[in-house]
JSON list of C-alpha atoms in Angstrom, two decimals:
[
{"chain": "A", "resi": 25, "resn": "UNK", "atom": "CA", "xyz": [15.61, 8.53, 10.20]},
{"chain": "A", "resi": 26, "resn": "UNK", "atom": "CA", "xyz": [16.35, 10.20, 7.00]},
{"chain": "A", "resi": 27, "resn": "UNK", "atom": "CA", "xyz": [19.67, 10.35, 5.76]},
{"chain": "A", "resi": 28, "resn": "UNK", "atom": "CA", "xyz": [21.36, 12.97, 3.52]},
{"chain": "A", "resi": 29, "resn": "UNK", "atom": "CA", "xyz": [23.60, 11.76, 0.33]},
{"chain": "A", "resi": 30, "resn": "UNK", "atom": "CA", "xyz": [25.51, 13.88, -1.97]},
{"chain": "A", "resi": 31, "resn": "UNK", "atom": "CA", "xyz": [23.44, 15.68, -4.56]},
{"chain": "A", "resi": 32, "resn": "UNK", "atom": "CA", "xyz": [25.04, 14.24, -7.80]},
{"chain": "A", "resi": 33, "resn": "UNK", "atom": "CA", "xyz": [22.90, 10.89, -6.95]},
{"chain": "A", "resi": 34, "resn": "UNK", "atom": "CA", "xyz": [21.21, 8.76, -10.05]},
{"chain": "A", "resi": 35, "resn": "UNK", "atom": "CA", "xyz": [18.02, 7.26, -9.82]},
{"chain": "A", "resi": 36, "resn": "UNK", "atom": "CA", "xyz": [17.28, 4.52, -7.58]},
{"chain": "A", "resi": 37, "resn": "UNK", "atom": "CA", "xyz": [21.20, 4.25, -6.27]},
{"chain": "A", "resi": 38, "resn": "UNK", "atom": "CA", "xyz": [21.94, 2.25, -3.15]},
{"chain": "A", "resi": 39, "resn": "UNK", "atom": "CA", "xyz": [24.05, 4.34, -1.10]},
{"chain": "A", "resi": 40, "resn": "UNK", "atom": "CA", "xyz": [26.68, 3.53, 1.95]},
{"chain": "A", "resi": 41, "resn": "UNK", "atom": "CA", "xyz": [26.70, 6.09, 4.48]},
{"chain": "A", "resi": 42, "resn": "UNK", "atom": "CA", "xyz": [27.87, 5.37, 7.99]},
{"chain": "A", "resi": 43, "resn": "UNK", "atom": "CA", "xyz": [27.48, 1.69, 7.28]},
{"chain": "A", "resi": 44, "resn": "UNK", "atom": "CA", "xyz": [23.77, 2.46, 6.18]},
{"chain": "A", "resi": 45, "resn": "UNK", "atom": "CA", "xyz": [22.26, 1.78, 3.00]},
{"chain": "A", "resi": 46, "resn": "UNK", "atom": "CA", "xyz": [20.16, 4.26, 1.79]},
{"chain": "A", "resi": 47, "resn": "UNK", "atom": "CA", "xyz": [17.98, 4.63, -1.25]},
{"chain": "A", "resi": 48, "resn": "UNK", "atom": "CA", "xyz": [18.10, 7.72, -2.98]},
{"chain": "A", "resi": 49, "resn": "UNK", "atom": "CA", "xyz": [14.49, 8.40, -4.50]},
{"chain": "A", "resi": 50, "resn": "UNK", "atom": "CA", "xyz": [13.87, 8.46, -8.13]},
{"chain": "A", "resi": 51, "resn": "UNK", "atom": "CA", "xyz": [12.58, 12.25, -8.67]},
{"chain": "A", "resi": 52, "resn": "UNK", "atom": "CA", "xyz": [14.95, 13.77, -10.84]},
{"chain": "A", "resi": 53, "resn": "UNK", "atom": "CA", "xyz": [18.50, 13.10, -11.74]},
{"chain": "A", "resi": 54, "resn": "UNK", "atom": "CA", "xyz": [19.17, 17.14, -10.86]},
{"chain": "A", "resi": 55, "resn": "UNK", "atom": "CA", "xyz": [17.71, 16.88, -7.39]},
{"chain": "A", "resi": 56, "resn": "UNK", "atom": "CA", "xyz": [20.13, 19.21, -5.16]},
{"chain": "A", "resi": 57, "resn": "UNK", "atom": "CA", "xyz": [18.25, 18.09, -1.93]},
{"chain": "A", "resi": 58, "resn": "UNK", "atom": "CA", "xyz": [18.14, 14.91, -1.99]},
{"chain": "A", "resi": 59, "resn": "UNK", "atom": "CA", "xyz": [17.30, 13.27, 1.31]},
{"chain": "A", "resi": 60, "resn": "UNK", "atom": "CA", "xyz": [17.65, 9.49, 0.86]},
{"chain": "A", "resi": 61, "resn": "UNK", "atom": "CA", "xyz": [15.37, 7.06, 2.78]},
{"chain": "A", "resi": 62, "resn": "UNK", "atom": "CA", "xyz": [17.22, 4.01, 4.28]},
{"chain": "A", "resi": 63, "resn": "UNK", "atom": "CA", "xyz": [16.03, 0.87, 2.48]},
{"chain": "A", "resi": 64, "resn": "UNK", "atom": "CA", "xyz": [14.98, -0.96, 5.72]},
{"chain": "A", "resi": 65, "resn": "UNK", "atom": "CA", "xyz": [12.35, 2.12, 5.95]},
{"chain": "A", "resi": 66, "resn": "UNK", "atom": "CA", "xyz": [11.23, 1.37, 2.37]},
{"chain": "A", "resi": 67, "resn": "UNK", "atom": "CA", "xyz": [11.12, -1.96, 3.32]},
{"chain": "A", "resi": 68, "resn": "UNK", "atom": "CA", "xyz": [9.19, -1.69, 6.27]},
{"chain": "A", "resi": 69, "resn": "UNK", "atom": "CA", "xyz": [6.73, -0.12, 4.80]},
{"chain": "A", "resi": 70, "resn": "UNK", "atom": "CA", "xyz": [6.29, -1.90, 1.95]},
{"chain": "A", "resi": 71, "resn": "UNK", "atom": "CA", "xyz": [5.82, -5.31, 3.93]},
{"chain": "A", "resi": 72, "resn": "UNK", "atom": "CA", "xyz": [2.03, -4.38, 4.93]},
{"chain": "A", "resi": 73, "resn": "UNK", "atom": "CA", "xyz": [-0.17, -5.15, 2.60]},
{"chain": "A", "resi": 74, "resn": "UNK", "atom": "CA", "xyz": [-2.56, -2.22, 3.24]},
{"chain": "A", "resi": 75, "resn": "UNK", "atom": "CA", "xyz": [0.48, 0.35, 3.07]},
{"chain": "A", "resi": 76, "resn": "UNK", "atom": "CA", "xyz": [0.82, -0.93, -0.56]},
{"chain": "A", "resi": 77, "resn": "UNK", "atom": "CA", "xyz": [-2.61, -0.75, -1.34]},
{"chain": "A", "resi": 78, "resn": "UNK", "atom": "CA", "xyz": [-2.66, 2.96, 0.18]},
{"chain": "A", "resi": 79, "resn": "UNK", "atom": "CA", "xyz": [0.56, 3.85, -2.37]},
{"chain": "A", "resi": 80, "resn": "UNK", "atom": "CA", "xyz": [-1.81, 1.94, -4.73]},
{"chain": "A", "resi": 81, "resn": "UNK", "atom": "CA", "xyz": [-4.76, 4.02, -4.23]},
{"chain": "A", "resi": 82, "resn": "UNK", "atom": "CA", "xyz": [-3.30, 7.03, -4.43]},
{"chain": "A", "resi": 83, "resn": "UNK", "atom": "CA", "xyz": [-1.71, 6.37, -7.54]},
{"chain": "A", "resi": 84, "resn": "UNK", "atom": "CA", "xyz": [-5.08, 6.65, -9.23]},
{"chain": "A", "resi": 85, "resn": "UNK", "atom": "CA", "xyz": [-6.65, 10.17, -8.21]},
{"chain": "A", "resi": 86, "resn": "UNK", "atom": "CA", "xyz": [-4.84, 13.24, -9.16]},
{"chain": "A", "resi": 87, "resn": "UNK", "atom": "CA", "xyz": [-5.51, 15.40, -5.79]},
{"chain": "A", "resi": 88, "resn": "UNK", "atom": "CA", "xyz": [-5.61, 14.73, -2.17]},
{"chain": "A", "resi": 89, "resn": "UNK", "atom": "CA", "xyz": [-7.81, 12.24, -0.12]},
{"chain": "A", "resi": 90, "resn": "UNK", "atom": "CA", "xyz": [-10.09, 11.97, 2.74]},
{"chain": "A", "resi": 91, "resn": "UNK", "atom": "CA", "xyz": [-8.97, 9.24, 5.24]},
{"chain": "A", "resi": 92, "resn": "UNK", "atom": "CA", "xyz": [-12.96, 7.94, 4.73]},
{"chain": "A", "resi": 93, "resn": "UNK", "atom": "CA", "xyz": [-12.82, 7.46, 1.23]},
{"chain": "A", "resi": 94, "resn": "UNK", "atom": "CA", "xyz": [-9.17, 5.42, 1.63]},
{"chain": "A", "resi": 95, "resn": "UNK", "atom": "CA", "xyz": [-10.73, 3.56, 4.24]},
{"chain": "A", "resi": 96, "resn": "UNK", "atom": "CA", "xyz": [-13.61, 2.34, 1.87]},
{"chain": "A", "resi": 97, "resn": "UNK", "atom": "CA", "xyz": [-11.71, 1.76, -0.79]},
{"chain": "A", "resi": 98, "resn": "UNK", "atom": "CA", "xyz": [-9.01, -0.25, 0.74]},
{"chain": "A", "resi": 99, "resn": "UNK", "atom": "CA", "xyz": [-11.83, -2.45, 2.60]},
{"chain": "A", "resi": 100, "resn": "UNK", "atom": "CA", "xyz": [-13.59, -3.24, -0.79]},
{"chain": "A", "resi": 101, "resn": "UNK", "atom": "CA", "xyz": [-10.49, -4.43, -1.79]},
{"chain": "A", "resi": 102, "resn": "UNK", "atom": "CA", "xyz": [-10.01, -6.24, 1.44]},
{"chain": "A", "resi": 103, "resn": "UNK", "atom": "CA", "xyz": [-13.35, -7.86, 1.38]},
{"chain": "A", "resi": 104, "resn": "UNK", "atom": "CA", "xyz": [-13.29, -8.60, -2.74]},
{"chain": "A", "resi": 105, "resn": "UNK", "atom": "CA", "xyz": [-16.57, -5.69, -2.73]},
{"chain": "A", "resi": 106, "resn": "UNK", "atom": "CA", "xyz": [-18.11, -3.33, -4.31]},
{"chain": "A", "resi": 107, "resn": "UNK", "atom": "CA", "xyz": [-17.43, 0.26, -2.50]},
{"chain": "A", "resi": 108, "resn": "UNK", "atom": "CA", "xyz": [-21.13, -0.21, -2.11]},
{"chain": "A", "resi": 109, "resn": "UNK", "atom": "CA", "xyz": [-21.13, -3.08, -0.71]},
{"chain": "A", "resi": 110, "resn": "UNK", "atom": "CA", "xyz": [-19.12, -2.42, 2.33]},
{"chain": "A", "resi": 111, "resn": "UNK", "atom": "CA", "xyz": [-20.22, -2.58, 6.07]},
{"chain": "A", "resi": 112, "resn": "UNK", "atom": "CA", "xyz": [-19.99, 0.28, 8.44]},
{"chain": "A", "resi": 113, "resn": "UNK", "atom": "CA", "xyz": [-17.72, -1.94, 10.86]},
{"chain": "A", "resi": 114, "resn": "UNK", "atom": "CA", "xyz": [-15.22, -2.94, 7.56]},
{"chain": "A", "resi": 115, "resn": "UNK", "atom": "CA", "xyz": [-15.07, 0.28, 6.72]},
{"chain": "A", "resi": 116, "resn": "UNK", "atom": "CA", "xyz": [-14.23, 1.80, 10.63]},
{"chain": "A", "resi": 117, "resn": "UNK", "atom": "CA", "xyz": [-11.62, -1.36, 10.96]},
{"chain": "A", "resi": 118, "resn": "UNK", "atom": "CA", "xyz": [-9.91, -0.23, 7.88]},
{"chain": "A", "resi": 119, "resn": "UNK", "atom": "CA", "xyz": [-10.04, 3.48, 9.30]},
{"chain": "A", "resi": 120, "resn": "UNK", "atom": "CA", "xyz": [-8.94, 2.63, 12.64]},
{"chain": "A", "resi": 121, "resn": "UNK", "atom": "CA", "xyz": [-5.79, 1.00, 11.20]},
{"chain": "A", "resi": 122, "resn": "UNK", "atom": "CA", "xyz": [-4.76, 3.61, 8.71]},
{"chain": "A", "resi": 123, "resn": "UNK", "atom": "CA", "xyz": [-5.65, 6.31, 11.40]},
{"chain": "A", "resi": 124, "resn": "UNK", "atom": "CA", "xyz": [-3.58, 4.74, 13.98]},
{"chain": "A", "resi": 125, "resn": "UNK", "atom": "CA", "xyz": [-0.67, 3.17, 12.30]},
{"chain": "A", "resi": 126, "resn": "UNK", "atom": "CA", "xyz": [-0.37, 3.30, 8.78]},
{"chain": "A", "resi": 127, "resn": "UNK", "atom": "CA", "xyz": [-0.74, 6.94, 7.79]},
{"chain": "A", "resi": 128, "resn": "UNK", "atom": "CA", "xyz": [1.63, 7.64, 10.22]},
{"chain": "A", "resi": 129, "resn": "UNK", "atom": "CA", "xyz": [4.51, 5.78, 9.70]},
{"chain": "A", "resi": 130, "resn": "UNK", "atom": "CA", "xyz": [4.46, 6.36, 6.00]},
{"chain": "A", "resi": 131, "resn": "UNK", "atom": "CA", "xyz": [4.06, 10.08, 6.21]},
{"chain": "A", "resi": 132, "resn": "UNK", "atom": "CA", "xyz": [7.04, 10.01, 8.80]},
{"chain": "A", "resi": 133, "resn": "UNK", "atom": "CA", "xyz": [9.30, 8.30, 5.93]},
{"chain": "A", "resi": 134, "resn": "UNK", "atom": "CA", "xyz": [7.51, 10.59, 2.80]},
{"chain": "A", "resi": 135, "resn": "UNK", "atom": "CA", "xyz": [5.28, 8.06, 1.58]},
{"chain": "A", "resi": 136, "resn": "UNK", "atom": "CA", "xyz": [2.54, 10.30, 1.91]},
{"chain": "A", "resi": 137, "resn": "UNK", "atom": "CA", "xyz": [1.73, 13.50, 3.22]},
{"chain": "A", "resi": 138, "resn": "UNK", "atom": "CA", "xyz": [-0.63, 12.95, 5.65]},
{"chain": "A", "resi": 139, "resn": "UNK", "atom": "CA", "xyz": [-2.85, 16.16, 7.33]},
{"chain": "A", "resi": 140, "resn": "UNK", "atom": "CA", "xyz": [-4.13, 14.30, 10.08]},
{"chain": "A", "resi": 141, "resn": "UNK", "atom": "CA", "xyz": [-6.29, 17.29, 11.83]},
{"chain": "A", "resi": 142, "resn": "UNK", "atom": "CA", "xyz": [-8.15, 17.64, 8.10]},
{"chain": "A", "resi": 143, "resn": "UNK", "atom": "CA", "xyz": [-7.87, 13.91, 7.56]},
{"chain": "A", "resi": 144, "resn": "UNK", "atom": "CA", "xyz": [-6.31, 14.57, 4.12]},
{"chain": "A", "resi": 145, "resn": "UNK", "atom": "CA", "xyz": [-3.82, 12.01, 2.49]},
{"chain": "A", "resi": 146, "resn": "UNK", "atom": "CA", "xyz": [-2.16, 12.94, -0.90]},
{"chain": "A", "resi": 147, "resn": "UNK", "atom": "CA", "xyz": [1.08, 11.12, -2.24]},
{"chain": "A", "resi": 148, "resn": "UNK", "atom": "CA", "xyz": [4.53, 12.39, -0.15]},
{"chain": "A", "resi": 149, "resn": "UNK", "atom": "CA", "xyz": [8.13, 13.94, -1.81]},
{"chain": "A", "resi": 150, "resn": "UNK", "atom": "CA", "xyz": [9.47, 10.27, -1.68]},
{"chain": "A", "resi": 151, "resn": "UNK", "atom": "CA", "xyz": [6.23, 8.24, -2.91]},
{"chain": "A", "resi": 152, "resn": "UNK", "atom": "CA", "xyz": [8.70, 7.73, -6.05]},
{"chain": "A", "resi": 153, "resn": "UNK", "atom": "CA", "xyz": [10.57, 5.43, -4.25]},
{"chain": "A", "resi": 154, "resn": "UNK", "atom": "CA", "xyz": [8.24, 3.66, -3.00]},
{"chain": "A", "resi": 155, "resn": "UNK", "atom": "CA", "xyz": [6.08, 2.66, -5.65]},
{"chain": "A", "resi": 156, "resn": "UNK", "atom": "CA", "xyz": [9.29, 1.87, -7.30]},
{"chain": "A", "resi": 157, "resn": "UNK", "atom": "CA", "xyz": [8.75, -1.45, -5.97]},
{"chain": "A", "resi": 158, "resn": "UNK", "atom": "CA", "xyz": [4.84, -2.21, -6.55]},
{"chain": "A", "resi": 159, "resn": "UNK", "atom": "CA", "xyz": [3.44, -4.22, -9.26]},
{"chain": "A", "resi": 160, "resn": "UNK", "atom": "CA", "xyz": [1.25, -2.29, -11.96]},
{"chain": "A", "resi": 161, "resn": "UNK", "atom": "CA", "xyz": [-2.08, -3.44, -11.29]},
{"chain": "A", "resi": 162, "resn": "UNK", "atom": "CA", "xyz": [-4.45, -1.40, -9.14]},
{"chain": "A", "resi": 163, "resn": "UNK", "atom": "CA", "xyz": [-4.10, -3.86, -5.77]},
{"chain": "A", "resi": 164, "resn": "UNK", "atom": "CA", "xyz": [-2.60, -7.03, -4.64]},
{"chain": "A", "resi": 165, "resn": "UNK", "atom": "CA", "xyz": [-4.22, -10.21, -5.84]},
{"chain": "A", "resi": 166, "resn": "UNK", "atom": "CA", "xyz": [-1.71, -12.24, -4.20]},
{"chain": "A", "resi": 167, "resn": "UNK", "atom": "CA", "xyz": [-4.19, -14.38, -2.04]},
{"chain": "A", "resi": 168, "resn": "UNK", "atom": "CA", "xyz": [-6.46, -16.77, -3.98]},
{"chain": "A", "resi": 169, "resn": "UNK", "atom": "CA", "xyz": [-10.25, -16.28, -3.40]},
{"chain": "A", "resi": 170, "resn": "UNK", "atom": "CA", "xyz": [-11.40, -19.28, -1.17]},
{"chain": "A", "resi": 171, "resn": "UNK", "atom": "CA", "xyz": [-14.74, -18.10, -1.20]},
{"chain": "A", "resi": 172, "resn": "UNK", "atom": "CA", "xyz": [-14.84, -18.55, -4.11]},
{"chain": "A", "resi": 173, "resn": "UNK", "atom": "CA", "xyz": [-13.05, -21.65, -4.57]},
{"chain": "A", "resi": 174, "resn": "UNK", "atom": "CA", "xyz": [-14.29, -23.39, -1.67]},
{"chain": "A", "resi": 175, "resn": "UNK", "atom": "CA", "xyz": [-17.87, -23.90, -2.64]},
{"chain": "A", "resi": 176, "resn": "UNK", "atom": "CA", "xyz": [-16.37, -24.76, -6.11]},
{"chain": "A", "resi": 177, "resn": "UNK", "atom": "CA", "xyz": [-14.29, -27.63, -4.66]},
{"chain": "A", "resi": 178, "resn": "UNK", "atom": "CA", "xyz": [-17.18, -29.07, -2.80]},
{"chain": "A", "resi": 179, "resn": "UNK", "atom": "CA", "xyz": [-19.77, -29.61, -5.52]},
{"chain": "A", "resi": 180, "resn": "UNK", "atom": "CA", "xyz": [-16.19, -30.87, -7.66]},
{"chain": "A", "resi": 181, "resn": "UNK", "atom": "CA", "xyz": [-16.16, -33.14, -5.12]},
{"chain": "A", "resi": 182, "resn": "UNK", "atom": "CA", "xyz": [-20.04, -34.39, -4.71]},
{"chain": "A", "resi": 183, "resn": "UNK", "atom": "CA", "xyz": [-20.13, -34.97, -8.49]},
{"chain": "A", "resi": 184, "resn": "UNK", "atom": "CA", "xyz": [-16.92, -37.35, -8.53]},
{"chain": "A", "resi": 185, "resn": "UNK", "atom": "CA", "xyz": [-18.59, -39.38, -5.29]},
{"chain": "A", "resi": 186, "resn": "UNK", "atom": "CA", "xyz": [-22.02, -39.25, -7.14]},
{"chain": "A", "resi": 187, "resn": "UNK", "atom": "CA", "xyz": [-20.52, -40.75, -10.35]},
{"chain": "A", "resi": 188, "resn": "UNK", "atom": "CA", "xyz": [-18.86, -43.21, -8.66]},
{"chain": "A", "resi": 189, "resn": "UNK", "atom": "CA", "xyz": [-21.67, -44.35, -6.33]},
{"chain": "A", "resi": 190, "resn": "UNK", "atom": "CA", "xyz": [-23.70, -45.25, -9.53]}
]
């Protein structure tokens, strides 16, 4: 549901329309057609992590996308890869989701404009908002590598018992 506000609206104002908030997106200060985006929708799809890496993403290339290269992109990030590195079936569960679910809903809020017959993604009227509320860096790194740390942890461990059993 998109709701209208009046057109004098600054950037990033909460709004109360109908008992609503609403979010007016940052794009210019002049904007005569505004059309707000109530902040449970920015919220909803900002809680996914691989809707923010998708705003991410397209934050970095200047045109539009194909679906395949998002897909590989977001699973190397997934999967801590190389682009290179990914499997076909990482790859098609990344591209399932997006296909599916994700694209969707954020094109249906202006997230993205999403050509789903071409399979073309590029960044939607409202992306402003949106990314509003992402950190700089290129993609999460919220969630500690435990592959990493794991192994790491073990032989930590196996040293302290070997220096202690001698």
């Amino acid at each position: 549901t998109v709701v209208s506000g009046p057109a004098e609206t600054t950037r990033g104002e909460i709004q109360h329309s109908a008992g609503t908030e609403t979010v007016t997106p940052p794009i210019s200060e002049s904007t005569v057609d505004a059309h707000p985006v109530e902040i449970d929708q920015v919220f909803e799809i900002l809680k996914n992590q691989r809707r923010r890496s998708v705003l991410r993403y397209l934050r970095t290339v200047e045109d539009e996308v194909t679906l395949g290269t998002l897909a590989e992109q977001i699973a190397a990030w997934e999967c801590d890869k190389d682009v290179t590195q990914i499997t076909s079936s990482e790859r098609k569960r990344v591209y399932v989701g997006l296909y599916q679910s994700h694209l969707p809903k954020m094109d249906d809020v202006g997230a993205i404009s999403y050509n789903k017959p071409r399979g073309k993604i590029k960044p939607g009227e409202h992306r402003h908002l949106f990314e509003h509320y992402l950190p700089a860096e290129a993609h999460d790194q919220t969630q500690p590598n435990y592959h990493v740390l794991l192994p790491l942890a073990v032989s930590l461990g196996a040293l302290v018992l070997a220096l202690l059993w001698l």
